[in-house]
CSV table of C-alpha atoms in Angstrom, one decimal:
chain,number,residue,atom,x,y,z
A,1,MET,CA,21.9,70.6,42.4
A,2,GLU,CA,21.4,67.8,44.6
A,3,THR,CA,24.3,65.9,46.6
A,4,LEU,CA,25.6,62.8,44.7
A,5,SER,CA,24.8,59.5,46.4
A,6,PHE,CA,27.8,58.1,48.5
A,7,LYS,CA,28.8,55.1,50.3
A,8,SER,CA,31.3,54.9,53.4
A,9,ILE,CA,34.6,52.6,53.2
A,10,ALA,CA,32.7,50.5,55.5
A,11,GLU,CA,29.9,49.8,53.1
A,12,VAL,CA,32.0,49.2,50.4
A,13,ALA,CA,34.1,47.0,52.3
A,14,ASN,CA,31.2,44.9,53.0
A,15,GLU,CA,30.4,44.7,49.4
A,16,SER,CA,33.5,43.7,48.4
A,17,VAL,CA,33.7,40.9,51.1
A,18,LYS,CA,30.3,39.3,49.8
A,19,TYR,CA,31.7,39.5,46.4
A,20,ILE,CA,34.6,37.3,47.5
A,21,LYS,CA,32.1,35.2,49.3
A,22,ASP,CA,30.1,34.6,46.5
A,23,ARG,CA,33.1,34.0,44.2
A,24,LYS,CA,34.1,31.2,46.8
A,25,ASP,CA,30.9,29.7,47.2
A,26,HIS,CA,30.3,29.8,43.5
A,27,THR,CA,27.2,31.9,43.8
A,28,ILE,CA,28.8,33.8,41.2
A,29,ILE,CA,30.3,31.9,38.4
A,30,PRO,CA,31.7,33.4,35.3
A,31,LEU,CA,31.0,32.3,32.0
A,32,LYS,CA,33.9,30.4,30.6
A,33,THR,CA,35.2,30.8,26.8
A,34,GLY,CA,37.5,28.2,25.0
A,35,TRP,CA,40.4,30.5,25.5
A,36,ASN,CA,42.5,29.7,28.9
A,37,LYS,CA,44.4,32.5,28.6
A,38,PHE,CA,41.4,35.0,28.0
A,39,ASN,CA,39.7,33.6,31.0
A,40,LYS,CA,42.9,33.9,33.3
A,41,VAL,CA,43.2,37.5,32.0
A,42,CYS,CA,39.6,38.1,33.1
A,43,CYS,CA,39.6,36.3,36.8
A,44,GLY,CA,38.0,33.2,35.3
A,45,GLY,CA,35.6,34.7,32.3
A,46,ILE,CA,33.3,36.9,31.5
A,47,GLU,CA,31.7,38.7,34.7
A,48,PRO,CA,28.4,40.4,35.0
A,49,ASN,CA,28.4,44.0,35.4
A,50,MET,CA,31.5,44.4,33.3
A,51,ILE,CA,32.2,46.0,29.9
A,52,PHE,CA,35.0,43.9,28.2
A,53,THR,CA,36.7,46.1,25.1
A,54,ILE,CA,38.2,43.9,22.2
A,55,ALA,CA,40.2,46.1,20.0
A,56,GLY,CA,42.8,45.6,16.8
A,57,THR,CA,42.8,47.0,13.6
A,58,SER,CA,41.1,46.6,10.6
A,59,GLY,CA,41.1,42.7,9.3
A,60,SER,CA,42.7,41.5,12.5
A,61,GLY,CA,39.9,39.1,13.2
A,62,LYS,CA,37.6,41.0,15.6
A,63,SER,CA,34.4,39.9,14.1
A,64,ALA,CA,35.5,36.2,13.8
A,65,PHE,CA,36.9,36.2,17.8
A,66,VAL,CA,33.2,37.7,18.8
A,67,ASN,CA,31.4,34.7,16.5
A,68,THR,CA,33.9,32.2,18.0
A,69,LEU,CA,32.9,33.9,21.5
A,70,GLU,CA,29.5,33.5,21.3
A,71,ASN,CA,29.2,29.7,20.7
A,72,ASN,CA,31.7,29.5,23.3
A,73,LEU,CA,29.5,31.1,25.8
A,74,ILE,CA,26.9,29.0,25.1
A,75,ASP,CA,28.1,25.9,24.3
A,76,LEU,CA,30.5,25.8,27.0
A,77,ASN,CA,28.2,27.2,30.1
A,78,PRO,CA,24.9,24.9,29.5
A,79,ASP,CA,23.8,25.7,33.1
A,80,GLN,CA,23.4,29.4,32.4
A,81,GLU,CA,20.6,30.9,31.0
A,82,ILE,CA,22.2,33.2,28.7
A,83,VAL,CA,20.5,35.8,26.0
A,84,ILE,CA,23.2,37.6,23.5
A,85,LEU,CA,21.9,40.4,22.1
A,86,ASN,CA,24.6,41.2,19.3
A,87,PHE,CA,24.7,44.9,17.5
A,88,SER,CA,26.3,43.5,14.4
A,89,PHE,CA,27.1,46.8,12.1
A,90,GLU,CA,30.2,45.4,10.9
A,91,MET,CA,28.7,42.3,9.0
A,92,LEU,CA,25.2,41.3,8.0
A,93,SER,CA,23.7,38.9,10.4
A,94,TYR,CA,23.1,36.0,7.8
A,95,ARG,CA,26.9,36.1,7.2
A,96,GLN,CA,27.7,35.4,11.0
A,97,ILE,CA,25.8,32.6,10.7
A,98,GLY,CA,27.9,31.2,7.8
A,99,ARG,CA,30.8,31.7,9.9
A,100,LYS,CA,29.2,29.8,12.8
A,101,LEU,CA,28.1,26.9,10.3
A,102,SER,CA,32.2,27.1,9.1
A,103,ASN,CA,33.4,26.7,12.6
A,104,LYS,CA,31.3,24.0,13.7
A,105,LEU,CA,31.9,22.0,10.3
A,106,ARG,CA,35.1,22.5,9.7
A,107,ARG,CA,34.6,23.9,6.4
A,108,THR,CA,35.8,27.0,5.1
A,109,THR,CA,32.9,30.1,4.2
A,110,SER,CA,34.3,29.6,0.7
A,111,GLU,CA,33.5,25.9,0.6
A,112,LEU,CA,30.3,26.6,2.2
A,113,TYR,CA,29.0,29.1,-0.6
A,114,SER,CA,30.3,27.1,-3.5
A,115,ALA,CA,33.1,29.7,-4.3
A,116,GLU,CA,35.2,26.9,-6.3
A,117,GLU,CA,32.9,24.0,-6.9
A,118,ASP,CA,29.4,23.6,-5.4
A,119,LEU,CA,28.5,22.2,-2.1
A,120,SER,CA,27.9,18.3,-2.1
A,121,GLU,CA,24.2,17.3,-1.3
A,122,GLU,CA,25.8,15.3,1.4
A,123,ASP,CA,27.4,18.4,2.7
A,124,PHE,CA,24.7,20.8,2.3
A,125,ALA,CA,22.6,18.1,4.3
A,126,LYS,CA,25.2,18.7,7.2
A,127,VAL,CA,24.9,22.5,6.6
A,128,LYS,CA,21.0,22.2,7.4
A,129,ALA,CA,21.7,19.8,10.6
A,130,GLU,CA,23.8,22.1,11.7
A,131,ALA,CA,21.7,25.2,11.5
A,132,GLU,CA,18.6,23.2,13.0
A,133,LYS,CA,21.0,23.3,16.0
A,134,ILE,CA,22.3,26.7,16.3
A,135,LYS,CA,18.5,28.1,15.8
A,136,LYS,CA,18.4,26.8,19.6
A,137,TYR,CA,20.3,29.5,20.8
A,138,GLN,CA,19.2,32.5,22.4
A,139,ILE,CA,21.2,35.0,20.3
A,140,TYR,CA,19.5,38.1,18.8
A,141,TYR,CA,21.1,40.3,16.0
A,142,VAL,CA,20.6,44.1,15.1
A,143,ASP,CA,22.5,44.6,12.1
A,144,THR,CA,21.2,48.1,11.1
A,145,PRO,CA,23.3,50.7,12.5
A,146,SER,CA,21.6,53.3,15.2
A,147,THR,CA,22.4,55.9,17.5
A,148,VAL,CA,23.5,55.7,21.0
A,149,GLU,CA,20.0,55.9,22.2
A,150,GLY,CA,18.7,53.4,19.6
A,151,ILE,CA,21.4,50.9,21.4
A,152,GLU,CA,19.8,52.2,24.5
A,153,LYS,CA,16.5,51.5,24.2
A,154,THR,CA,16.9,48.0,22.7
A,155,ILE,CA,18.9,47.0,25.7
A,156,ASP,CA,16.3,48.0,28.0
A,157,TYR,CA,13.7,46.4,26.0
A,158,PHE,CA,15.8,43.1,26.0
A,159,HIS,CA,16.6,43.6,29.6
A,160,ASN,CA,12.7,43.8,30.6
A,161,SER,CA,11.5,41.3,28.4
A,162,ILE,CA,13.1,38.6,26.2
A,163,ALA,CA,16.5,38.6,28.6
A,164,LYS,CA,14.1,38.9,32.1
A,165,ASP,CA,16.1,37.0,35.1
A,166,LYS,CA,18.4,35.8,32.8
A,167,TRP,CA,22.1,36.8,31.5
A,168,LEU,CA,22.0,39.1,29.2
A,169,ILE,CA,25.2,39.6,26.7
A,170,VAL,CA,25.4,42.8,24.7
A,171,ILE,CA,27.9,42.5,22.0
A,172,LEU,CA,28.9,45.8,19.6
A,173,ASP,CA,30.5,45.5,16.7
A,174,HIS,CA,31.9,47.9,16.3
A,175,THR,CA,32.3,51.0,18.1
A,176,LEU,CA,33.2,53.5,15.0
A,177,LEU,CA,30.1,52.5,13.3
A,178,VAL,CA,27.7,54.0,15.5
A,179,GLU,CA,25.6,56.9,14.1
A,180,GLY,CA,25.2,60.3,15.3
A,181,GLU,CA,25.9,63.9,15.4
A,182,GLY,CA,29.0,65.4,16.2
A,183,SER,CA,32.3,64.2,16.3
A,184,GLU,CA,33.4,60.6,16.4
A,185,ARG,CA,35.0,61.2,19.5
A,186,SER,CA,31.6,62.7,21.0
A,187,ILE,CA,29.6,59.8,19.7
A,188,ILE,CA,32.1,57.2,21.6
A,189,VAL,CA,32.2,59.2,24.8
A,190,ASP,CA,28.3,59.2,24.7
A,191,LEU,CA,28.5,55.5,24.1
A,192,GLN,CA,30.8,54.6,26.8
A,193,LYS,CA,28.5,56.7,29.2
A,194,MET,CA,25.7,54.8,28.3
A,195,PHE,CA,27.3,51.6,28.4
A,196,ILE,CA,28.3,52.4,32.3
A,197,ARG,CA,24.7,53.1,32.9
A,198,LYS,CA,23.9,49.5,31.3
A,199,LYS,CA,26.4,47.8,33.1
A,200,LYS,CA,24.8,48.2,36.4
A,201,LEU,CA,21.5,46.4,35.4
A,202,PRO,CA,21.3,43.0,36.9
A,203,LYS,CA,23.3,39.9,35.1
A,204,THR,CA,24.4,42.0,32.2
A,205,SER,CA,27.7,42.1,30.7
A,206,ILE,CA,29.0,43.8,27.8
A,207,ILE,CA,31.4,43.3,25.2
A,208,GLN,CA,32.5,46.1,22.7
A,209,ILE,CA,34.5,45.8,19.7
A,210,SER,CA,36.6,48.8,18.5
A,211,GLN,CA,38.8,49.2,15.5
A,212,MET,CA,42.0,50.9,16.1
A,213,ASN,CA,44.1,53.1,13.7
A,214,ARG,CA,46.6,51.5,11.4
A,215,ASN,CA,49.0,54.2,12.4
A,216,ILE,CA,49.3,52.1,15.6
A,217,GLU,CA,51.4,49.9,13.8
A,218,GLN,CA,54.1,52.8,12.5
A,219,PRO,CA,57.5,52.4,13.7
A,220,GLU,CA,57.2,55.5,16.0
A,221,ARG,CA,53.9,54.7,17.5
A,222,LEU,CA,55.6,51.2,18.5
A,223,ASN,CA,58.9,52.9,19.6
A,224,ASN,CA,56.3,54.9,22.1
């Protein structure tokens, strides 16, 4: 086995100083979100070469959070060329768009889907107009669950073609829906190893959604 590559502390110190200078000179500008607290916790927003993990229990609004985050990244950072690759395993992609339209039109999805009474022609016209606007977003959905290998190949394809020289945002919703042989834990371990490799690609950020076990809310878990 060959010796692992290594760097001296002097080399790493120079890299750190360069990063601080690039932040100071705004050569590196984090992507803003609509949540000031989130931006503050993340040192200004979404940065390149980072993995962000959003965890919550079932039904806590994880997918809704990601949907809003997608809008924020594009709407609030118009000076950045962004491509979003969303592995939307939890929800079909057309439902994701329904949520976007709901958010932008300030109407519930129940209203948009005529759950109680038919949507008016006037409101439907607004839906179509808003849909034309979001068609311009560079967002791509994969809503068929796949393996770690399939996800990696798709990320590589996007990085080398569709998102070439642009900022690639990879979103996975969610980690427990990744397919593969072996235990759930082994699949997640392989997924994290792959994401660590992919985050090192130029101008690539990874946002993964993870579902917490409901036992987390039991008294003994809360107390400990």
